[in-house]
């Protein structure tokens, strides 16, 4: 066991909280930097939206959260907890609903943070604006932060864990003709309530949970909702159970008279296009001289989505993988990071880690998986099992029923 390290954790969402707990258990000294005035990250519902509904204007004030008011989890409550701190069934303010509302997840995170004494480790209203290697051997980390929008400070840490989330910067669909299309556009990041869609004809692009949820939300008051999906073999069809919603293929192009033309031949005179097309990874504060970069939504190179081989174990990322049991996955990642910061020589050599990353990329390519799916786990059990094995832990049984074994 090495002496306790000074560790900076960036963000107090699920990832930052799980990481803080794991590091605290190992006796490290931790500061959790959180730019908002409360913990919870994504699960903190924020009724405000950004000034640019597509998120393109670089001078806009950024709102972190993307939750809409009606959101319930898309995973059953058994998968919304950590393996050693489960999401409660119905008691003390917990509903017992199979898919709890977002307020309940926030309550869970607050309970988790109080129970393990994490709240006092968080520096609220403190935004990290720069993270950079410093020191005579370049082996320490400078963190520059701004407290309450005005007080700048610089501090040195032994290690940094990046937990800043990845559901804030919109990823947009490219649509031929969009520059001249006269309607309104919005990304789901800025969707909160259905009211602005009253009596409108809306095209919703996407096929993830947000696209489905939001379509259901707005079709109550919109005139028509047309869902556009990328998956092949989609036929124009009326959506069952909704009387004013249709499923289409991809958009072919849009015209200056307001028409949206779908590849399936349908033409719709639409008022609004709503992009439910996901998000970009984004680390505006991180300066690594190109050692870690984001290219087409691939953060890399990262060994097991967590450690840049050249900077391991002192720089790490928790919370990047998606399409998995997110809380369980984050809990394991956090423990593994803490484990590697506490011991010595647990990770393979830099060369071996780099080769592992290359091999992972090669396999993705061979299977025809696009680069922007690098951190997508496709609901497979493999990564979680690998992490659990590194830690000598068993995965809970509920998770095995939910995720696929290949
Ligand atoms: C609409 C929507 C629905 C979802 N539904 C589910 C679901 O049903 N089930 C599920 O398991 N997951 C769901 N997710 C995924 C969700 O993102 C994860 O559950 C989880 O919130 C990820 O936590 P995180 O800590 O990695 O990121 P976040 O929750 O985004 O937290 C990041 C934190 O970092 C802070 N931060 C960022 N930058 C800085 C900085 N420079 N300085 C200081 N602080 C900073 C932010 O303020 C924030 O508090 C959903 C996501 C979205 C967007
Ligand atoms: C990681 O941090 C420790 C403690 O500051 C330091 O001794 C070590 O050299 C660092 N490792 C790297 C690869 O920079």
Coordinates of N, CA and C in Angstrom, one line a residue, residues 197-275:
X197 N -44.9 22.3 -28.1 CA -45.2 21.5 -29.3 C -46.7 21.4 -29.5
X198 N -47.5 22.2 -28.8 CA -48.9 22.2 -29.0 C -49.3 22.5 -30.4
X199 N -50.1 21.6 -31.0 CA -50.7 21.8 -32.3 C -49.6 21.8 -33.4
X200 N -48.4 21.4 -33.1 CA -47.3 21.4 -34.1 C -47.2 20.1 -34.8
X201 N -46.6 20.1 -36.0 CA -46.2 18.9 -36.7 C -44.7 18.7 -36.5
X202 N -44.4 17.6 -35.8 CA -43.0 17.4 -35.3 C -42.4 16.2 -35.9
X203 N -41.1 16.4 -36.3 CA -40.3 15.2 -36.7 C -39.3 14.9 -35.6
X204 N -39.3 13.7 -35.1 CA -38.3 13.3 -34.0 C -37.3 12.4 -34.7
X205 N -36.0 12.8 -34.6 CA -35.0 11.9 -35.2 C -34.3 11.1 -34.0
X206 N -34.2 9.8 -34.2 CA -33.5 9.0 -33.2 C -34.3 7.7 -32.9
X207 N -33.7 6.8 -32.2 CA -34.4 5.5 -31.9 C -34.0 5.1 -30.5
X208 N -33.4 5.9 -29.7 CA -33.0 5.6 -28.4 C -34.2 5.8 -27.4
X209 N -34.0 5.6 -26.1 CA -35.1 5.8 -25.2 C -35.6 7.2 -25.2
X210 N -34.8 8.2 -25.4 CA -35.3 9.6 -25.4 C -36.2 9.9 -26.5
X211 N -35.9 9.4 -27.7 CA -36.8 9.6 -28.9 C -38.2 9.0 -28.6
X212 N -38.2 7.8 -28.0 CA -39.5 7.1 -27.8 C -40.2 7.8 -26.7
X213 N -39.6 8.1 -25.6 CA -40.2 8.8 -24.4 C -40.8 10.2 -24.9
X214 N -40.0 10.9 -25.6 CA -40.4 12.3 -25.9 C -41.5 12.3 -26.9
X215 N -41.5 11.3 -27.9 CA -42.6 11.2 -28.8 C -43.9 10.9 -28.1
X216 N -43.8 10.1 -27.1 CA -45.0 9.7 -26.4 C -45.5 10.9 -25.6
X217 N -44.5 11.7 -25.0 CA -44.8 12.9 -24.2 C -45.5 13.9 -25.1
X218 N -45.0 14.2 -26.3 CA -45.5 15.3 -27.1 C -46.8 15.0 -27.9
X219 N -47.0 13.7 -28.2 CA -48.1 13.4 -29.1 C -49.4 13.6 -28.4
X220 N -49.4 13.8 -27.1 CA -50.6 14.1 -26.4 C -51.2 15.5 -26.9
X221 N -50.3 16.4 -27.2 CA -50.8 17.7 -27.6 C -50.3 18.2 -29.0
X222 N -49.3 17.5 -29.6 CA -48.9 17.9 -30.9 C -49.9 17.5 -31.9
X223 N -49.9 18.1 -33.1 CA -50.9 17.7 -34.2 C -50.5 16.3 -34.7
X224 N -49.2 16.2 -35.1 CA -48.7 14.9 -35.6 C -47.2 14.8 -35.1
X225 N -46.8 13.5 -34.9 CA -45.4 13.2 -34.6 C -44.9 12.2 -35.6
X226 N -43.8 12.5 -36.2 CA -43.2 11.6 -37.2 C -41.8 11.2 -36.7
X227 N -41.7 9.9 -36.4 CA -40.4 9.4 -35.8 C -39.5 9.0 -37.0
X228 N -38.3 9.4 -37.0 CA -37.4 9.0 -38.1 C -36.2 8.2 -37.5
X229 N -36.1 7.0 -38.0 CA -35.1 6.1 -37.4 C -34.1 5.7 -38.5
X230 N -32.9 5.4 -38.0 CA -31.8 5.1 -38.9 C -31.8 3.6 -39.2
X231 N -32.4 2.8 -38.4 CA -32.3 1.3 -38.6 C -32.9 0.9 -39.9
X232 N -32.3 0.0 -40.6 CA -32.8 -0.5 -41.9 C -34.1 -1.2 -41.8
X233 N -34.8 -1.4 -42.8 CA -36.1 -2.1 -42.9 C -37.2 -1.5 -42.1
X234 N -37.1 -0.2 -41.9 CA -38.3 0.5 -41.2 C -39.3 0.8 -42.3
X235 N -40.5 0.5 -42.1 CA -41.6 0.8 -43.0 C -42.4 1.9 -42.4
X236 N -43.0 2.7 -43.3 CA -43.9 3.8 -42.8 C -45.0 3.1 -42.1
X237 N -45.3 3.4 -40.9 CA -46.4 2.8 -40.2 C -46.9 3.7 -39.1
X238 N -48.1 3.4 -38.8 CA -48.7 4.2 -37.7 C -48.2 3.5 -36.4
X239 N -47.8 4.3 -35.4 CA -47.3 3.6 -34.2 C -48.5 3.1 -33.4
X240 N -48.4 1.9 -33.0 CA -49.5 1.3 -32.2 C -49.7 2.2 -30.9
X241 N -50.8 2.3 -30.5 CA -51.2 2.9 -29.2 C -51.1 4.5 -29.3
X242 N -50.6 5.0 -30.3 CA -50.6 6.5 -30.4 C -51.4 6.8 -31.7
X243 N -52.4 7.7 -31.6 CA -53.3 7.9 -32.8 C -52.8 9.0 -33.7
X244 N -51.7 9.7 -33.3 CA -51.2 10.7 -34.3 C -49.7 10.6 -34.5
X245 N -49.1 9.4 -34.4 CA -47.7 9.2 -34.6 C -47.4 8.2 -35.6
X246 N -46.3 8.5 -36.4 CA -45.9 7.6 -37.5 C -44.5 7.2 -37.4
X247 N -44.1 6.0 -37.8 CA -42.7 5.7 -37.9 C -42.2 5.8 -39.3
X248 N -41.0 6.4 -39.5 CA -40.5 6.5 -40.8 C -39.0 6.0 -40.8
X249 N -38.5 5.9 -42.1 CA -37.0 5.6 -42.2 C -36.3 7.0 -42.0
X250 N -35.0 7.0 -42.5 CA -34.2 8.2 -42.3 C -34.8 9.3 -43.2
X251 N -34.4 10.6 -42.8 CA -34.7 11.7 -43.6 C -33.8 11.7 -44.9
X252 N -34.4 11.9 -46.0 CA -33.7 12.0 -47.3 C -33.1 13.5 -47.4
X253 N -34.1 14.4 -47.3 CA -33.7 15.8 -47.4 C -34.8 16.7 -46.9
X254 N -34.5 18.0 -46.7 CA -35.6 18.9 -46.3 C -35.5 20.1 -47.3
X255 N -36.7 20.7 -47.5 CA -36.8 21.7 -48.6 C -37.1 23.1 -48.0
X256 N -36.9 24.1 -48.8 CA -37.1 25.5 -48.3 C -38.6 25.8 -48.2
X257 N -39.5 25.0 -48.7 CA -40.9 25.2 -48.5 C -41.4 24.5 -47.2
X258 N -40.5 24.0 -46.4 CA -40.8 23.4 -45.1 C -41.0 21.9 -45.1
X259 N -41.0 21.3 -46.3 CA -41.2 19.9 -46.4 C -40.0 19.1 -45.9
X260 N -40.3 17.9 -45.2 CA -39.3 17.0 -44.8 C -39.6 15.7 -45.7
X261 N -38.6 15.3 -46.4 CA -38.8 14.1 -47.3 C -38.0 12.9 -46.7
X262 N -38.8 11.8 -46.5 CA -38.1 10.6 -45.9 C -37.7 9.7 -47.0
X263 N -36.7 8.8 -46.7 CA -36.2 7.9 -47.7 C -37.3 6.9 -48.1
X264 N -38.3 6.7 -47.3 CA -39.4 5.8 -47.6 C -40.4 6.5 -48.6
X265 N -40.2 7.7 -49.0 CA -41.0 8.4 -49.9 C -42.1 9.3 -49.3
X266 N -42.3 9.2 -48.0 CA -43.2 10.1 -47.4 C -42.8 11.5 -47.3
X267 N -43.7 12.5 -47.5 CA -43.4 13.9 -47.4 C -44.2 14.5 -46.3
X268 N -43.6 15.3 -45.4 CA -44.3 15.9 -44.3 C -44.0 17.3 -44.2
X269 N -45.0 18.2 -44.1 CA -44.8 19.6 -43.9 C -44.7 19.8 -42.4
X270 N -43.4 19.9 -42.0 CA -43.2 19.9 -40.5 C -42.9 21.3 -40.0
X271 N -43.2 21.5 -38.7 CA -42.9 22.8 -38.0 C -41.6 22.7 -37.2
X272 N -41.3 21.5 -36.7 CA -40.2 21.4 -35.8 C -39.4 20.1 -36.1
X273 N -38.1 20.1 -36.1 CA -37.3 18.9 -36.1 C -36.6 18.8 -34.7
X274 N -36.9 17.6 -34.0 CA -36.3 17.4 -32.7 C -35.2 16.3 -32.8
X275 N -34.0 16.7 -32.6 CA -32.9 15.7 -32.7 C -32.7 15.0 -31.4

